[in-house]
């Protein structure tokens, strides 16, 4: 063995013994370069190590004698960085990694495998004019490359290639051992650093609050230009970014559709996704992939956050240089993900608990609101609001209260204006369906062509003008009560369909085929004699028996005796307060007149008469004349009664004036008090300006 090789071997052996401590590749190569000068004179020495299954290489060590230089391998200048990875064909190194020796004596002796432009960029950046490169073997395979360089063109010869091969054979196994040892040391250091993330992760239940600190702690373990955390949304179709650190800025939430990205699809399946060169590897048809490439990120690493066996989120690392991450980084990425997944679950749990707390608070508020509204409805529509002391009314209320607690169909009968809808609402409020809707429809108010659509709804296009789907009253009343007023006015075709609904508890919309459930309690009302209508063939007998399961008859107002005064006092009080006349009341003469009148319009007519009187009243007691009604005994006679008639007939017949005359006098008096101001006069009478002007024209006052 020559003296030069013996010196080299001694140097290698000395440094091999130093592996028990901290090994410094740069110091090793500097001393090794000094020993190798006797064999091959040079100014630069470089050892490249193949990475990522031979796809890239990194610098194991580099030594330059004289002024230091930078290396421009990819058209940008960087200082030497052992962690930097380059494509294997960089600067014409590819043939060497394939097992060939390379001698470039100068610009005029470039091998065919070396691109002149790449060589020119390399010489311009390094100021080296000649280069020798030989493969570095270990165990019979190429593990890297060994280079010597000179600033003098023509310095190297074929003899120097042989010496370089000897040197490479000598240090190849040694370099491999060093790399493997360093990798394992680095791996352990990184895993230990991952374990040290726990205090940072546990500092807050919200990952976004600790993202900057987490990024600072992760960067020495797994360097990045972009680092983000996302979670899988409830639908499983999107990753929702919690936070991301990029360029020193903290980016907020954003959603990414999984089906628009191949890398997110792989991440969703639990794979660690390694992207070495985004511009080459990613399909730019995907929205996410296109965004990645356009952002300048060239290499990426995505690791799933797995809780149990379910993917619940993901980590993403990005670098603006290609080939930055390799397979060795995937283990570290998984370890960081495993450390972070529990924090993500804690955050989701905390958010869920917060949502539950908010929902419970809202629920309590809604329950209180519902309770308050139910109380208000009871006060307005309950049985207690229906006033009546007469035996006939007490019988009707007692029957209604009993049937309210059931699901039985109810038929309310009685003359128009006796309060059938009021009683129907009270039955609903006293039923188990009180929390559901109360929907009313007047069957006599709609033409035959529309009543079926109103009851059962219609599909779009079911008939001319049906430009959208319409839900019928049966559907709107689901879970509650449907009130059919004036049910005796239904056309025969609608009667047949209503009978089918009552029998089968289902129906279809007009023009539709889907069967809908009729989840309603039915209350019907009529002022007709349905038994007579059945006998005359105007109403189906089978429908009548379905509706009249339980009948409640409401007596006419004239049958209720003193209930007339009870109701009148209530209307006076309510209407007086509404019109700002709280001191209004009924005079003795007015009360006598109310009892003497036969009330063909029942409660509705009574309320209208009281409202008219309150409008005409200036406060104090309402007179009989202001009521605008005439007892039946007076109207039945063509001439006034003699003086021997009763006082009540005199009060009712002689004192009452015709309504038009009273209205005219009220308008004249209001104008007088308002000094001709029509707006003030209308307001004083509780009338709109339009109505006031209409009355003025009617009586020739305007």
XYZ file of C-alpha atoms in Angstrom:
702
model
C 0.000 0.000 0.000
C 1.366 3.438 -0.955
C 2.215 5.972 1.743
C -0.632 8.252 0.615
C -3.275 5.542 0.928
C -1.843 4.447 4.255
C -2.241 7.999 5.553
C -5.799 8.073 4.296
C -6.578 4.764 5.937
C -5.096 5.986 9.210
C -7.265 9.105 9.016
C -10.387 7.008 8.402
C -9.552 4.674 11.272
C -8.968 7.582 13.660
C -12.311 9.086 12.830
C -14.045 5.725 13.012
C -12.920 5.479 16.619
C -14.332 8.948 17.225
C -17.884 7.799 16.390
C -18.461 7.128 20.049
C -18.720 10.908 20.378
C -20.118 13.587 18.084
C -18.946 13.075 14.510
C -18.298 16.165 12.359
C -18.372 15.303 8.620
C -16.970 18.702 7.644
C -13.951 18.393 9.902
C -13.445 14.819 8.714
C -13.445 15.875 5.063
C -11.093 18.789 5.716
C -8.505 16.498 7.301
C -9.172 13.814 4.694
C -8.685 16.367 1.904
C -5.285 17.339 3.357
C -4.176 13.686 3.379
C -5.454 13.152 -0.204
C -3.464 16.038 -1.747
C -0.488 13.743 -2.300
C -2.626 11.444 -4.457
C -4.767 13.970 -6.336
C -3.998 17.684 -6.100
C -7.275 19.606 -5.761
C -8.970 22.674 -4.294
C -12.366 21.136 -3.671
C -13.733 17.821 -2.352
C -17.402 16.817 -2.146
C -19.224 13.658 -1.054
C -22.840 13.225 -2.232
C -25.193 10.713 -0.643
C -28.133 9.148 -2.480
C -31.468 9.751 -0.776
C -35.075 8.684 -1.172
C -34.344 5.370 -2.913
C -31.970 7.025 -5.377
C -34.371 9.766 -6.535
C -32.360 12.593 -4.970
C -29.012 13.262 -3.339
C -27.761 15.393 -0.468
C -24.338 16.657 0.532
C -22.629 14.441 3.082
C -19.694 16.847 3.393
C -17.858 19.498 1.350
C -14.400 21.060 1.682
C -13.018 24.004 -0.280
C -9.416 25.150 -0.126
C -9.158 28.875 -0.508
C -12.119 31.276 -0.857
C -15.403 29.592 -0.028
C -18.056 29.428 -2.682
C -21.756 28.973 -2.999
C -23.408 26.277 -5.069
C -26.032 27.067 -7.685
C -27.500 23.717 -8.695
C -30.981 24.894 -9.731
C -30.518 28.461 -10.904
C -30.594 29.885 -7.413
C -27.651 30.416 -5.101
C -27.610 28.714 -1.703
C -24.985 28.136 0.892
C -24.018 24.529 1.512
C -26.725 22.726 3.500
C -26.383 18.971 4.204
C -30.179 18.686 4.536
C -30.725 20.056 1.034
C -31.864 17.455 -1.485
C -31.368 17.715 -5.240
C -32.599 15.686 -8.201
C -30.075 12.999 -9.137
C -29.409 14.577 -12.582
C -28.426 17.934 -11.108
C -25.192 19.416 -12.589
C -24.695 16.292 -14.703
C -24.243 13.965 -11.674
C -26.738 11.351 -12.922
C -24.242 9.071 -14.815
C -22.020 8.875 -11.730
C -24.947 7.624 -9.602
C -25.536 5.051 -12.354
C -22.027 3.654 -11.696
C -19.900 5.571 -14.263
C -16.705 7.502 -13.569
C -16.575 11.047 -14.913
C -13.571 13.173 -15.903
C -14.088 16.759 -17.032
C -10.678 18.298 -17.690
C -12.179 21.585 -18.922
C -14.868 23.225 -20.984
C -13.588 21.588 -24.183
C -13.774 18.012 -22.855
C -17.375 17.623 -21.702
C -18.754 14.055 -21.835
C -21.898 13.621 -23.937
C -23.896 12.911 -20.779
C -23.188 16.374 -19.312
C -25.366 19.287 -20.378
C -23.117 22.240 -21.302
C -25.574 24.706 -19.751
C -25.563 22.802 -16.454
C -21.769 22.628 -16.500
C -21.514 26.339 -17.279
C -23.821 27.239 -14.367
C -21.825 25.006 -12.044
C -18.430 26.447 -13.022
C -19.775 30.009 -12.835
C -21.076 29.448 -9.306
C -18.076 27.519 -7.947
C -15.187 28.921 -10.074
C -13.984 25.329 -10.561
C -12.769 24.529 -14.093
C -12.206 20.761 -13.807
C -13.943 17.907 -12.004
C -13.590 14.195 -11.276
C -16.554 12.183 -10.089
C -16.654 8.486 -9.221
C -19.444 6.347 -7.691
C -19.306 5.566 -3.996
C -19.971 1.878 -3.313
C -20.932 -0.066 -0.210
C -21.977 -3.691 -0.215
C -21.805 -3.841 -3.998
C -24.279 -0.998 -4.633
C -23.897 2.690 -5.363
C -24.671 4.729 -2.239
C -23.354 8.094 -3.395
C -20.581 9.863 -5.303
C -17.117 11.214 -4.544
C -15.894 14.401 -6.281
C -12.648 16.314 -6.545
C -12.501 19.716 -8.239
C -9.824 22.164 -9.341
C -9.822 25.822 -10.337
C -7.233 24.978 -13.023
C -8.463 23.497 -16.296
C -6.551 20.398 -17.393
C -5.410 19.591 -13.873
C -6.902 16.064 -13.827
C -5.887 13.025 -15.904
C -7.009 9.415 -16.236
C -4.443 8.432 -13.583
C -6.242 10.699 -11.128
C -9.501 8.850 -11.807
C -7.888 5.636 -10.617
C -6.714 7.299 -7.415
C -10.192 8.693 -6.820
C -11.677 5.221 -7.250
C -9.282 3.874 -4.630
C -10.248 6.658 -2.268
C -13.964 6.075 -2.899
C -13.621 2.341 -2.284
C -11.833 3.129 0.950
C -14.385 5.534 2.385
C -17.624 4.131 0.880
C -18.556 1.694 3.690
C -17.366 4.207 6.235
C -19.584 6.957 4.836
C -22.582 4.605 4.762
C -22.102 3.711 8.405
C -21.773 7.348 9.321
C -24.973 8.225 7.418
C -26.959 5.377 8.969
C -25.703 6.264 12.416
C -26.453 9.934 11.927
C -29.906 9.112 10.595
C -30.735 6.994 13.600
C -29.431 9.663 15.960
C -31.436 12.292 14.120
C -34.510 10.057 14.168
C -34.294 9.619 17.927
C -33.695 13.322 18.467
C -36.741 14.170 16.376
C -38.965 11.659 18.185
C -37.795 13.033 21.516
C -38.591 16.522 20.275
C -42.076 15.327 19.310
C -42.606 14.057 22.843
C -41.647 17.516 24.107
C -44.573 19.050 22.218
C -47.032 17.902 24.894
C -46.790 21.023 27.135
C -47.398 23.294 24.151
C -50.315 21.213 22.880
C -51.848 21.078 26.349
C -51.609 24.839 26.853
C -54.996 25.461 25.243
C -58.085 23.571 24.179
C -58.095 25.607 20.953
C -55.346 24.598 18.539
C -55.617 27.903 16.699
C -54.506 29.728 19.856
C -51.222 27.790 20.063
C -50.520 27.447 16.336
C -47.638 29.926 16.234
C -45.896 28.304 19.211
C -46.592 24.850 17.832
C -45.084 25.835 14.481
C -41.926 27.171 16.182
C -41.559 23.894 18.073
C -42.209 21.685 15.024
C -39.892 23.526 12.605
C -36.585 22.088 13.993
C -38.132 18.612 13.815
C -39.701 18.904 10.371
C -38.893 22.130 8.549
C -41.603 23.871 6.539
C -42.696 27.042 4.823
C -46.327 26.138 5.472
C -47.823 24.201 8.374
C -51.526 23.631 8.967
C -54.058 21.607 10.966
C -57.484 20.600 9.674
C -60.331 18.414 10.840
C -62.915 16.334 9.054
C -66.346 17.946 9.139
C -69.481 16.182 10.339
C -70.529 15.176 6.817
C -67.155 13.579 6.095
C -66.999 15.402 2.753
C -64.689 18.286 3.653
C -61.518 19.013 5.594
C -62.016 22.217 7.586
C -58.773 24.071 8.234
C -58.516 25.094 11.870
C -55.386 27.219 11.424
C -52.266 27.450 9.280
C -48.871 29.118 9.674
C -47.510 30.466 6.379
C -44.871 33.118 5.847
C -45.041 34.146 9.490
C -48.797 34.759 9.222
C -51.565 32.808 10.905
C -54.320 31.892 8.445
C -57.836 31.218 9.685
C -60.509 28.625 8.876
C -61.151 27.388 5.343
C -62.877 24.343 3.858
C -61.561 21.962 1.197
C -63.854 19.532 -0.629
C -62.381 16.029 -0.517
C -63.880 14.907 -3.813
C -62.070 17.764 -5.571
C -58.597 16.517 -4.589
C -56.753 13.244 -5.048
C -54.332 14.001 -2.178
C -57.204 14.744 0.225
C -58.921 11.518 -0.836
C -55.778 9.568 0.100
C -55.510 11.478 3.374
C -59.184 10.671 4.106
C -58.329 6.979 3.733
C -55.603 7.284 6.372
C -52.514 7.417 4.123
C -49.491 9.638 4.669
C -49.149 11.555 1.399
C -45.644 12.496 0.228
C -45.361 14.941 -2.679
C -41.754 15.464 -3.784
C -42.346 17.767 -6.742
C -45.833 19.282 -6.809
C -45.533 20.768 -10.290
C -44.774 17.326 -11.748
C -46.779 15.009 -9.521
C -50.063 16.823 -8.888
C -52.999 16.790 -11.271
C -53.816 20.447 -11.771
C -57.403 19.582 -12.727
C -58.183 19.311 -9.010
C -59.062 22.609 -7.335
C -56.917 21.910 -4.262
C -53.942 20.688 -6.302
C -54.152 23.739 -8.564
C -54.180 26.026 -5.527
C -51.103 24.268 -4.113
C -49.086 24.670 -7.311
C -50.114 28.292 -7.769
C -49.083 29.089 -4.182
C -45.470 28.116 -4.945
C -45.377 25.055 -2.681
C -43.210 22.428 -4.395
C -42.989 19.615 -1.863
C -45.608 18.511 0.652
C -46.231 16.056 3.418
C -49.753 15.284 4.633
C -50.352 13.115 7.694
C -53.782 11.915 8.875
C -54.996 12.550 12.404
C -56.367 9.163 13.416
C -58.462 8.660 16.565
C -59.072 4.964 17.195
C -59.589 3.724 13.664
C -61.253 6.872 12.331
C -59.575 9.724 10.440
C -60.657 12.923 12.183
C -58.338 15.453 10.563
C -54.957 16.039 8.994
C -51.618 17.850 9.199
C -49.983 19.476 6.187
C -46.381 20.563 5.733
C -45.262 22.480 2.675
C -41.918 23.657 1.351
C -41.173 25.952 -1.581
C -38.351 23.665 -2.741
C -38.843 20.320 -4.449
C -37.662 17.027 -2.955
C -37.543 18.467 0.537
C -39.349 15.614 2.265
C -38.664 11.887 1.918
C -39.824 8.592 3.419
C -37.855 9.164 6.628
C -39.995 12.235 7.295
C -43.275 10.293 7.134
C -42.557 8.582 10.470
C -41.969 11.949 12.132
C -45.092 13.395 10.569
C -47.156 10.490 11.920
C -45.638 10.913 15.372
C -46.528 14.621 15.421
C -50.047 13.762 14.221
C -50.440 11.187 16.992
C -49.366 13.782 19.554
C -51.800 16.337 18.177
C -54.877 14.168 17.570
C -55.795 14.027 21.254
C -55.670 17.812 21.453
C -57.947 18.008 18.423
C -60.397 15.600 20.041
C -60.283 17.624 23.255
C -61.016 20.772 21.248
C -63.925 19.104 19.468
C -65.210 17.777 22.779
C -64.930 21.222 24.360
C -66.700 22.789 21.385
C -69.392 20.122 21.544
C -69.853 20.717 25.260
C -70.071 24.441 24.597
C -72.655 23.828 21.863
C -74.587 21.554 24.202
C -74.476 24.194 26.923
C -75.688 26.862 24.502
C -78.367 24.497 23.197
C -79.487 23.683 26.734
C -79.629 27.362 27.635
C -81.557 28.080 24.444
C -83.821 25.128 25.158
C -84.544 26.444 28.646
C -85.295 29.858 27.206
C -87.558 28.325 24.580
C -89.303 26.190 27.184
C -89.887 29.274 29.276
C -91.084 31.122 26.204
C -93.386 28.267 25.222
C -94.700 28.139 28.770
C -95.312 31.869 28.675
C -96.969 31.666 25.263
C -99.055 28.692 26.354
C -100.202 30.718 29.325
C -100.997 33.644 27.049
C -102.943 31.354 24.735
C -104.811 29.904 27.684
C -105.664 33.428 28.828
C -106.844 34.366 25.354
C -108.358 31.150 24.004
C -108.894 28.813 26.958
C -112.236 27.759 28.408
C -111.848 30.313 31.189
C -112.139 33.125 28.644
C -115.588 31.971 27.519
C -118.162 33.742 29.659
C -121.586 32.293 30.235
C -123.676 31.455 33.294
C -126.861 30.302 31.593
C -127.690 26.603 31.949
C -127.583 26.051 28.181
C -124.095 27.594 27.906
C -122.816 25.747 30.959
C -123.989 22.470 29.401
C -122.177 23.245 26.143
C -118.946 24.199 27.958
C -119.067 21.078 30.115
C -119.409 18.859 27.047
C -116.595 20.690 25.268
C -114.215 20.337 28.219
C -114.836 16.597 28.372
C -114.267 15.967 24.672
C -111.213 18.283 24.533
C -109.080 15.714 26.370
C -109.671 13.114 23.644
C -108.807 12.798 19.937
C -112.497 12.515 19.012
C -113.874 14.432 16.031
C -116.262 17.175 17.227
C -119.193 18.818 15.436
C -120.204 22.249 16.756
C -123.708 23.410 15.868
C -125.537 26.645 16.446
C -126.596 29.829 14.720
C -124.077 32.122 13.068
C -122.251 34.335 15.560
C -122.701 32.104 18.604
C -118.914 31.641 19.076
C -118.259 28.270 17.449
C -114.665 29.154 16.428
C -113.933 30.496 19.911
C -115.093 27.204 21.399
C -113.092 25.251 18.793
C -109.924 27.101 19.865
C -110.702 26.362 23.512
C -111.092 22.652 22.680
C -107.679 22.756 20.955
C -106.038 24.555 23.899
C -107.467 21.987 26.313
C -106.330 19.001 24.225
C -103.078 16.992 24.133
C -102.415 18.754 20.807
C -102.248 22.217 22.385
C -98.565 22.601 21.415
C -99.443 21.958 17.773
C -100.968 24.434 15.304
C -104.617 25.462 15.168
C -105.611 25.949 11.528
C -109.056 27.238 10.555
C -110.767 27.421 7.175
C -114.216 28.746 6.266
C -115.595 26.263 3.757
C -118.198 28.766 2.554
C -115.661 31.517 1.806
C -113.951 29.746 -1.114
C -115.331 28.666 -4.483
C -115.739 24.973 -5.175
C -112.788 25.018 -7.587
C -110.361 26.126 -4.863
C -111.589 24.469 -1.678
C -110.014 21.091 -2.521
C -106.615 22.717 -3.157
C -106.929 24.721 0.080
C -107.700 21.613 2.109
C -105.276 19.120 0.578
C -102.723 21.279 -1.280
C -101.555 20.839 -4.859
C -98.418 19.954 -6.785
C -96.750 22.324 -9.193
C -98.453 22.100 -12.570
C -101.534 20.322 -11.191
C -103.750 22.857 -12.979
C -103.503 26.175 -14.775
C -101.934 28.730 -12.456
C -100.344 26.140 -10.134
C -96.824 27.490 -10.619
C -95.485 26.144 -7.319
C -96.165 23.473 -4.724
C -98.823 24.460 -2.189
C -99.284 22.786 1.177
C -102.917 22.394 2.184
C -104.563 23.021 5.540
C -104.382 19.327 6.485
C -100.600 19.480 6.040
C -100.230 22.813 7.841
C -102.267 21.505 10.786
C -100.135 18.368 11.218
C -99.776 17.586 14.913
C -102.560 20.007 15.820
C -106.211 20.783 15.135
C -107.988 21.580 11.874
C -111.215 23.594 12.219
C -113.671 23.343 9.313
C -116.186 26.167 9.689
C -119.403 26.042 7.657
C -118.689 22.412 6.752
C -122.223 22.050 5.413
C -121.235 24.183 2.392
C -118.755 21.627 1.009
C -119.352 20.432 -2.535
C -120.178 16.715 -3.004
C -116.779 15.934 -4.593
C -114.916 17.492 -1.664
C -117.226 15.701 0.798
C -116.178 12.378 -0.751
C -112.483 13.150 -0.438
C -112.887 14.425 3.122
C -114.678 11.183 4.033
C -111.747 9.169 2.669
C -109.304 11.206 4.757
C -111.333 10.592 7.919
C -111.511 6.872 7.169
C -107.903 6.220 6.104
C -106.115 9.110 7.867
C -104.173 9.815 4.654
C -104.531 11.867 1.469
C -102.722 13.097 -1.658
C -102.198 16.621 -2.885
C -104.133 17.644 -5.994
C -102.109 16.412 -8.945
C -99.791 14.363 -6.712
C -99.211 10.673 -6.087
C -97.343 10.753 -2.766
C -99.495 9.664 0.187
C -99.373 12.045 3.170
C -100.465 11.251 6.707
C -103.434 13.218 8.077
C -102.131 13.712 11.606
C -104.845 16.156 12.685
C -107.699 16.391 15.151
C -110.806 17.564 13.276
C -113.346 20.014 14.678
C -116.180 20.982 12.320
C -118.908 23.603 12.695
C -122.145 24.460 10.904
C -125.116 26.773 11.312
C -127.242 24.513 9.103
C -129.403 21.558 10.038
C -127.200 18.779 8.689
C -129.783 16.090 9.426
C -132.162 17.932 7.092
C -129.358 18.348 4.511
C -128.709 14.593 4.659
C -132.405 13.878 4.202
C -132.519 16.207 1.169
C -129.390 14.598 -0.367
C -127.262 17.749 -0.069
C -124.858 16.217 2.462
C -123.454 12.689 2.592
C -124.882 10.664 5.441
C -121.641 8.665 5.914
C -119.635 11.901 6.224
C -122.213 13.328 8.642
C -121.847 10.325 10.961
C -118.040 10.640 10.772
C -118.196 14.320 11.722
C -120.913 14.059 14.362
C -119.105 11.594 16.624
C -119.531 14.124 19.431
C -121.874 17.077 19.002
C -121.862 20.282 21.024
C -124.699 22.757 20.474
C -124.123 26.439 21.219
C -127.298 28.293 22.245
C -128.338 31.533 20.580
C -127.634 34.703 22.532
C -131.355 35.320 23.173
C -131.479 31.937 24.941
C -128.737 32.893 27.396
C -130.584 35.475 29.529
C -128.278 37.600 31.670
C -125.223 36.340 29.732
C -126.037 39.227 27.364
C -125.103 41.789 30.017
C -122.085 39.748 31.096
C -120.741 39.772 27.541
C -121.708 43.396 26.963
C -119.767 44.565 30.031
C -116.738 42.655 28.831
C -116.925 44.183 25.332
C -117.382 47.680 26.782
C -114.338 47.240 28.992
C -112.071 45.820 26.270
C -113.153 48.229 23.508
C -113.081 51.229 25.826
C -109.485 50.511 26.803
C -108.539 49.965 23.154
C -110.079 53.322 22.107
C -108.786 55.296 25.063
C -112.182 55.569 26.747
C -111.564 53.633 29.920
C -114.378 55.329 31.873
C -117.168 54.254 29.515
C -120.017 52.094 30.832
C -123.597 51.027 30.135
C -126.578 53.071 31.329
C -129.671 51.420 32.857
C -131.663 52.187 29.740
C -128.951 50.618 27.552
C -128.939 47.460 29.672
C -132.703 47.189 29.419
C -132.502 47.576 25.664
C -129.823 44.866 25.415
C -132.088 42.426 27.237
C -135.147 43.402 25.163
C -133.462 42.956 21.774
C -133.729 39.527 20.117
C -130.095 39.473 18.686
C -130.452 37.652 15.361
C -126.718 38.110 14.821
C -125.916 36.675 18.280
C -122.579 37.472 19.966
C -121.080 38.952 16.804
C -123.943 41.430 16.505
C -123.686 42.290 20.200
C -119.969 43.040 19.884
C -120.547 45.222 16.805
C -123.304 47.152 18.601
C -121.052 47.800 21.613
C -118.184 48.876 19.356
C -120.471 51.320 17.552
C -121.712 52.729 20.842
C -118.200 53.174 22.268
C -117.220 55.097 19.135
C -120.217 57.406 19.487
C -119.745 57.850 23.223
C -117.873 60.792 24.665
C -117.159 58.779 27.778
C -119.322 58.039 30.776
C -122.430 55.949 30.264
C -123.533 54.621 26.895
C -127.118 55.547 26.077
C -129.709 53.246 24.537
C -129.751 55.433 21.444
C -126.002 54.915 20.865
C -126.448 51.118 20.645
C -128.343 51.444 17.361
C -130.655 48.464 17.914
C -134.455 48.214 18.127
C -136.382 45.644 20.181
C -138.454 43.186 18.187
C -141.702 44.379 19.791
C -141.140 47.905 18.474
C -140.192 46.843 14.947
C -143.208 44.575 14.709
C -145.648 47.483 15.152
C -146.342 50.071 12.454
C -147.504 52.770 14.923
C -146.125 53.937 18.268
C -147.398 52.217 21.415
C -149.980 53.995 23.596
C -148.980 55.565 26.865
C -150.188 52.489 28.738
C -147.350 50.402 27.250
C -144.549 49.204 29.489
C -141.615 51.441 30.392
C -139.233 49.025 28.661
C -141.095 49.336 25.345
C -140.957 53.095 25.655
C -137.254 53.028 26.368
C -136.588 50.616 23.540
C -138.987 51.766 20.860
C -139.572 55.482 21.305
C -136.073 56.483 22.393
C -134.057 54.590 19.797
C -133.216 56.515 16.677
C -132.288 55.094 13.320
C -128.566 54.308 12.967
C -127.933 56.607 9.955
C -129.298 59.598 11.844
C -127.153 58.800 14.892
C -124.030 58.414 12.715
C -124.729 61.732 11.011
C -125.189 63.520 14.342
C -121.973 61.927 15.699
C -120.009 63.161 12.689
C -121.447 66.693 12.942
C -120.664 66.826 16.670
C -117.105 65.542 16.112
C -116.479 68.193 13.435
C -117.829 70.878 15.741
C -115.511 69.862 18.573
C -112.547 69.579 16.201
C -113.380 73.032 14.794
C -113.723 71.584 11.319
C -110.453 69.535 11.386
C -111.496 66.331 9.647
C -108.434 64.312 10.677
C -109.002 65.133 14.368
C -112.718 64.412 14.042
C -112.015 61.022 12.427
C -109.479 60.163 15.170
C -111.982 61.152 17.870
C -114.507 58.720 16.419
C -111.897 55.951 16.050
C -112.350 55.962 12.252
C -109.822 55.987 9.429
C -109.756 59.107 7.267
C -111.032 57.127 4.277
C -114.003 55.791 6.239
C -114.711 59.239 7.724
C -114.771 60.919 4.288
C -117.033 58.176 2.957
C -119.549 58.819 5.730
C -119.366 62.587 5.187
C -120.196 62.167 1.510
C -122.991 59.718 2.350
C -124.694 62.263 4.632
C -123.948 65.263 2.442
C -121.494 66.847 4.881
C -118.443 67.024 2.650
